[in-house]
Amino acid sequence: MFWSDVLSHPVWVVSTALLAIVVRIQRRGRWDPKACPVQLKGKTAIVTGANTGIGKFIALDFARRGARVILACRSEARGTAALKEIREKTGNSDVHLRLVDLSSLDSVRKFAKGILEEEKALHILVNNAAVSGLPRQITKEGLDMSFATNHLGPFLLTNLLLDLIKRSAPSRIVTVSSVNHKRGKVDFSHFHGENLHYHMDQVYNHTKLHNIICTNELARRLQGTGVTANSVHPGIVMTEVMRHYPLLIRCLFNLIGVFFFKSSEEGAVSSIYCAVAEEMEGITGKYFDSDCSLVLPAPLARDAALAVKDFEMSERVTSKL
């Protein structure tokens, strides 16, 4: 009875509501995309996973700025729905859907070939698409499904489009990682689904660490080209990335998230910041948090020797298949 009396008391209700309001206000970052005057007319941008969540809001922002935006999506139906929505909301008809399944390196090569044939320039590439909580699945190319989708597919895509990106300089590459990379480990046998524990977000954490490591090495290799490459943590965001988790976990996440987690629109801010903000011109090989602040990633992500090895291993695996 005691706890039921406390929880039903007006003071408890009011204080909980006030706490929720304060938390929501504090979720607002220091940089507001709507206050940024940068226009992208004459620029071309690709956003992977742009049919929903963070990716859709990134693409929506680019379209509002007048860019030619290519939505790189796996689902034609959902991609088409996002395409129509973005065109209607922005009045920008230069938004296009191109299909790609990042877990399939064949699909990535086909997509990249189409882009290289159709596009004269590529100024912004946002590697946003990712999955979490997948059970063990091995692709037809012998790769772990999560690693193929989150790391090896985007890695290959970036490298296949790199010459076009260089010719379009100044240009920017943004990779959506996660603060969860701090719980990740580097074991190259993971690429093929070996020595992995498929529990909750463990595999996801490893892939997000590889994202940052290889982005940093890419930035080093691109010095002097006019192309920047940075990684971002979008925050704890209410997106569909949890769709493979048990129902109870998803329900709890969504219940708590209403008050404390970022919306997809808020989660897109750090990626948009790295892609368009004037103050990001020339900044490369860095990691930004959900408030667009420059922060240090985990020690493994700052290991230069490991970065070279990781990049070379990723090249070797993706070039063989």
Coordinates of C-alpha atoms in Angstrom, one line a residue:
M1 CA 0.0 0.0 0.0
F2 CA 2.8 2.4 0.8
W3 CA 4.3 2.4 -2.7
S4 CA 0.9 2.6 -4.4
D5 CA 0.1 5.7 -2.2
V6 CA 3.5 7.3 -3.1
L7 CA 3.2 6.6 -6.8
S8 CA -0.4 8.0 -6.9
H9 CA 0.4 11.1 -4.9
P10 CA 0.1 14.4 -6.9
V11 CA 3.6 15.5 -5.8
W12 CA 5.1 12.3 -7.4
V13 CA 3.2 12.8 -10.6
V14 CA 4.2 16.5 -10.8
S15 CA 7.9 15.9 -10.0
T16 CA 8.1 13.1 -12.5
A17 CA 6.6 15.3 -15.2
L18 CA 9.0 18.1 -14.4
L19 CA 12.0 15.7 -14.5
A20 CA 10.9 14.5 -17.9
I21 CA 10.6 18.1 -19.2
V22 CA 14.1 18.9 -17.8
V23 CA 15.6 15.8 -19.4
R24 CA 14.0 16.6 -22.7
I25 CA 15.3 20.1 -22.7
Q26 CA 18.8 18.9 -21.8
R27 CA 18.7 16.5 -24.8
R28 CA 19.0 19.5 -27.2
G29 CA 22.5 19.8 -28.5
R30 CA 24.5 22.9 -28.8
W31 CA 24.2 23.0 -32.6
D32 CA 20.8 23.4 -34.3
P33 CA 20.6 22.2 -37.9
K34 CA 17.7 24.6 -38.5
A35 CA 19.9 27.6 -37.5
C36 CA 22.7 26.5 -39.9
P37 CA 22.4 28.6 -43.1
V38 CA 24.6 26.3 -45.3
Q39 CA 23.0 25.4 -48.6
L40 CA 23.9 22.3 -50.7
K41 CA 22.6 23.3 -54.1
G42 CA 24.8 21.7 -56.7
K43 CA 26.0 19.1 -54.2
T44 CA 25.3 15.4 -54.3
A45 CA 24.9 13.3 -51.2
I46 CA 24.3 9.6 -50.5
V47 CA 22.8 8.4 -47.2
T48 CA 22.6 4.7 -46.5
G49 CA 19.6 3.4 -44.5
A50 CA 17.7 6.5 -45.5
N51 CA 14.2 5.0 -45.5
T52 CA 13.7 5.3 -41.7
G53 CA 15.0 6.7 -38.5
I54 CA 18.2 8.7 -38.3
G55 CA 19.0 8.2 -42.0
K56 CA 15.7 9.6 -43.2
F57 CA 16.1 12.8 -41.2
I58 CA 19.7 13.2 -42.4
A59 CA 18.4 12.9 -46.0
L60 CA 15.5 15.2 -45.2
D61 CA 17.9 17.9 -44.0
F62 CA 20.1 17.6 -47.1
A63 CA 17.1 17.8 -49.4
R64 CA 15.9 21.0 -47.6
R65 CA 19.3 22.5 -48.3
G66 CA 18.9 21.9 -52.0
A67 CA 21.2 18.9 -52.5
R68 CA 20.7 16.1 -54.9
V69 CA 20.1 13.3 -52.5
I70 CA 20.4 9.5 -53.1
L71 CA 18.6 7.3 -50.6
A72 CA 20.6 4.0 -50.5
C73 CA 18.0 1.5 -49.1
R74 CA 17.5 -2.2 -49.0
S75 CA 13.7 -2.2 -49.1
E76 CA 12.1 -0.8 -52.3
A77 CA 8.7 -0.3 -50.7
R78 CA 10.0 1.5 -47.6
G79 CA 12.5 3.5 -49.7
T80 CA 9.8 4.6 -52.0
A81 CA 7.6 5.8 -49.1
A82 CA 10.6 7.8 -47.7
L83 CA 11.3 9.2 -51.1
K84 CA 7.8 10.5 -51.5
E85 CA 7.7 11.9 -48.0
I86 CA 11.0 13.8 -48.4
R87 CA 10.0 15.2 -51.7
E88 CA 6.7 16.4 -50.4
K89 CA 8.2 18.0 -47.2
T90 CA 11.1 19.7 -48.9
G91 CA 9.7 20.5 -52.4
N92 CA 13.0 19.1 -53.7
S93 CA 12.3 16.7 -56.6
D94 CA 16.0 15.9 -57.0
V95 CA 15.8 13.1 -54.4
H96 CA 16.3 9.5 -55.7
L97 CA 16.1 5.9 -54.5
R98 CA 18.8 3.4 -55.3
L99 CA 18.6 -0.1 -53.9
V100 CA 21.5 -1.7 -52.0
D101 CA 21.9 -4.5 -49.5
L102 CA 25.0 -3.7 -47.5
S103 CA 25.2 -7.3 -46.2
S104 CA 25.9 -8.5 -49.8
L105 CA 29.2 -7.3 -51.2
D106 CA 27.8 -8.2 -54.7
S107 CA 24.9 -5.8 -54.1
V108 CA 27.4 -3.1 -52.9
R109 CA 29.5 -3.5 -56.0
K110 CA 26.4 -3.2 -58.2
F111 CA 25.2 -0.1 -56.4
A112 CA 28.6 1.5 -56.6
K113 CA 28.9 0.7 -60.3
G114 CA 25.5 2.4 -60.9
I115 CA 26.6 5.5 -59.0
L116 CA 29.8 5.8 -60.8
E117 CA 28.0 5.5 -64.2
E118 CA 25.2 8.0 -63.3
E119 CA 26.8 10.6 -61.0
K120 CA 29.3 13.2 -62.0
A121 CA 30.1 14.1 -58.4
L122 CA 29.7 13.0 -54.8
H123 CA 30.2 15.5 -52.1
I124 CA 28.8 13.8 -49.0
L125 CA 28.6 10.1 -48.1
V126 CA 26.9 9.2 -44.8
N127 CA 27.3 5.6 -43.8
N128 CA 24.3 5.3 -41.5
A129 CA 22.7 1.9 -42.0
A130 CA 23.3 -0.7 -39.3
V131 CA 21.7 -3.6 -37.5
S132 CA 21.9 -4.8 -33.9
G133 CA 20.8 -7.9 -32.0
L134 CA 20.8 -10.3 -35.0
P135 CA 21.3 -14.0 -34.3
R136 CA 24.1 -15.8 -36.0
Q137 CA 23.8 -15.6 -39.7
I138 CA 26.5 -16.2 -42.3
T139 CA 26.1 -14.5 -45.7
K140 CA 26.6 -16.4 -49.0
E141 CA 30.1 -14.7 -49.1
G142 CA 31.0 -16.4 -45.8
L143 CA 30.7 -13.2 -43.6
D144 CA 28.9 -12.6 -40.4
M145 CA 25.7 -10.8 -41.3
S146 CA 26.1 -8.0 -38.7
F147 CA 29.7 -7.4 -39.7
A148 CA 28.9 -7.4 -43.3
T149 CA 26.0 -4.9 -42.8
N150 CA 27.7 -2.6 -40.3
H151 CA 31.3 -2.6 -41.3
L152 CA 32.5 -4.5 -44.3
G153 CA 29.7 -3.4 -46.6
P154 CA 30.0 0.3 -45.8
F155 CA 33.8 -0.1 -45.9
L156 CA 33.7 -1.5 -49.4
L157 CA 31.1 1.0 -50.6
T158 CA 33.3 3.9 -49.3
N159 CA 36.4 2.6 -51.1
L160 CA 34.6 1.9 -54.4
L161 CA 33.2 5.5 -54.4
L162 CA 36.5 7.1 -53.1
D163 CA 37.8 8.3 -56.5
L164 CA 34.6 10.0 -57.3
I165 CA 34.5 11.6 -53.8
K166 CA 38.1 12.8 -54.3
R167 CA 37.3 14.4 -57.6
S168 CA 34.4 16.2 -56.0
A169 CA 36.6 17.7 -53.2
P170 CA 36.0 19.4 -50.9
S171 CA 33.8 16.5 -49.8
R172 CA 33.0 14.7 -46.5
I173 CA 32.5 11.1 -45.4
V174 CA 30.5 10.6 -42.2
T175 CA 30.2 7.2 -40.5
V176 CA 27.6 6.7 -37.8
S177 CA 29.2 4.7 -35.0
S178 CA 28.2 4.4 -31.3
V179 CA 29.5 5.0 -27.8
N180 CA 29.0 1.3 -27.5
H181 CA 32.3 0.9 -29.4
K182 CA 33.9 1.2 -26.0
R183 CA 32.7 -2.2 -25.2
G184 CA 33.9 -3.7 -28.5
K185 CA 36.9 -5.8 -29.2
V186 CA 39.0 -6.4 -32.3
D187 CA 39.3 -10.0 -33.5
F188 CA 39.5 -10.5 -37.2
S189 CA 38.0 -13.9 -37.0
H190 CA 34.8 -12.1 -36.2
F191 CA 34.5 -11.1 -39.8
H192 CA 33.6 -14.7 -40.6
G193 CA 31.4 -15.2 -37.6
E194 CA 34.0 -17.0 -35.5
N195 CA 34.5 -16.5 -31.8
L196 CA 31.4 -14.3 -31.5
H197 CA 28.8 -14.3 -28.7
Y198 CA 25.4 -13.4 -30.1
H199 CA 23.9 -11.8 -27.0
M200 CA 22.1 -8.5 -27.1
D201 CA 24.4 -5.8 -28.6
Q202 CA 27.8 -7.6 -28.2
V203 CA 28.4 -8.1 -32.0
Y204 CA 27.1 -4.6 -32.7
N205 CA 29.6 -3.1 -30.3
H206 CA 32.5 -4.8 -32.1
T207 CA 31.3 -3.5 -35.5
K208 CA 31.0 0.0 -34.2
L209 CA 34.6 -0.1 -32.9
H210 CA 35.8 -1.2 -36.4
N211 CA 33.8 1.7 -37.9
I212 CA 35.9 4.3 -35.9
I213 CA 39.2 2.5 -36.4
C214 CA 38.9 2.3 -40.2
T215 CA 37.5 5.8 -40.5
N216 CA 40.5 7.2 -38.7
E217 CA 42.9 5.3 -41.0
L218 CA 40.9 6.4 -44.0
A219 CA 41.2 10.0 -42.8
R220 CA 45.0 9.6 -42.5
R221 CA 45.2 8.2 -46.0
L222 CA 43.1 11.1 -47.4
Q223 CA 45.3 13.8 -46.0
G224 CA 45.8 16.5 -48.5
T225 CA 43.0 15.4 -50.9
G226 CA 40.3 17.8 -49.6
V227 CA 38.2 14.8 -48.3
T228 CA 37.4 14.5 -44.6
A229 CA 36.3 11.4 -42.8
N230 CA 34.8 11.5 -39.3
S231 CA 32.8 9.2 -37.0
V232 CA 29.8 10.2 -34.8
H233 CA 27.8 8.8 -31.9
P234 CA 24.1 9.8 -32.5
G235 CA 23.1 9.3 -28.9
I236 CA 20.7 6.7 -27.5
V237 CA 18.0 7.0 -30.1
M238 CA 14.5 5.7 -30.5
T239 CA 15.0 3.9 -33.8
E240 CA 14.2 0.5 -35.4
V241 CA 17.7 -0.7 -34.7
M242 CA 16.2 -2.6 -31.7
R243 CA 13.8 -4.5 -33.9
H244 CA 15.7 -7.8 -33.5
Y245 CA 15.7 -7.7 -29.7
P246 CA 13.2 -9.7 -27.5
L247 CA 9.8 -8.1 -27.2
L248 CA 10.2 -7.3 -23.5
I249 CA 13.5 -5.5 -24.0
R250 CA 12.0 -3.5 -26.9
C251 CA 9.0 -2.5 -24.7
L252 CA 11.2 -1.4 -21.8
F253 CA 13.5 0.5 -24.2
N254 CA 10.5 2.3 -25.7
L255 CA 8.9 3.0 -22.4
I256 CA 12.0 4.6 -20.9
G257 CA 12.9 6.2 -24.2
V258 CA 9.8 8.4 -24.4
F259 CA 11.3 10.4 -21.5
F260 CA 15.0 10.0 -21.7
F261 CA 16.2 9.0 -25.2
K262 CA 16.6 11.1 -28.4
S263 CA 14.1 11.0 -31.2
S264 CA 15.4 10.0 -34.7
E265 CA 15.4 13.7 -35.7
E266 CA 17.5 14.6 -32.6
G267 CA 19.8 11.6 -33.3
A268 CA 20.5 12.8 -36.8
V269 CA 22.0 16.1 -35.6
S270 CA 25.6 15.0 -35.1
S271 CA 25.8 13.4 -38.5
I272 CA 24.4 16.5 -40.2
Y273 CA 26.8 18.6 -38.2
C274 CA 29.8 16.7 -39.5
A275 CA 28.4 16.7 -43.1
V276 CA 27.5 20.4 -43.5
A277 CA 28.7 22.7 -40.7
E278 CA 31.1 25.3 -41.8
E279 CA 33.3 24.9 -38.7
M280 CA 33.9 21.3 -39.7
E281 CA 35.7 22.3 -42.9
G282 CA 39.1 20.5 -42.9
I283 CA 38.4 18.6 -39.6
T284 CA 39.1 14.9 -40.2
G285 CA 39.9 11.6 -38.4
K286 CA 37.8 12.7 -35.3
Y287 CA 35.0 11.3 -33.3
F288 CA 32.0 13.4 -32.2
D289 CA 29.4 12.7 -29.6
S290 CA 25.6 13.3 -29.9
D291 CA 26.0 16.9 -28.9
C292 CA 28.4 17.6 -31.7
S293 CA 31.3 17.8 -29.4
L294 CA 34.7 16.5 -30.2
V295 CA 35.6 13.6 -27.8
L296 CA 38.2 10.9 -27.5
P297 CA 37.0 7.4 -28.6
A298 CA 38.2 4.3 -26.8
P299 CA 42.0 3.6 -26.6
L300 CA 41.7 0.8 -29.2
A301 CA 40.2 3.3 -31.7
R302 CA 43.2 5.5 -31.3
D303 CA 45.8 2.8 -31.9
A304 CA 47.5 3.8 -35.2
A305 CA 49.2 0.5 -35.8
L306 CA 45.9 -1.4 -35.2
A307 CA 44.2 1.0 -37.6
V308 CA 46.6 0.1 -40.4
K309 CA 46.1 -3.6 -39.8
D310 CA 42.3 -3.3 -39.5
F311 CA 42.1 -1.3 -42.7
E312 CA 44.3 -3.8 -44.6
M313 CA 42.4 -6.8 -43.3
S314 CA 39.1 -5.2 -44.3
E315 CA 40.5 -4.5 -47.7
R316 CA 41.7 -8.1 -48.0
V317 CA 38.4 -9.6 -47.0
T318 CA 36.3 -7.4 -49.2
S319 CA 38.5 -7.6 -52.3
K320 CA 38.5 -11.5 -52.2
L321 CA 34.7 -11.7 -52.4

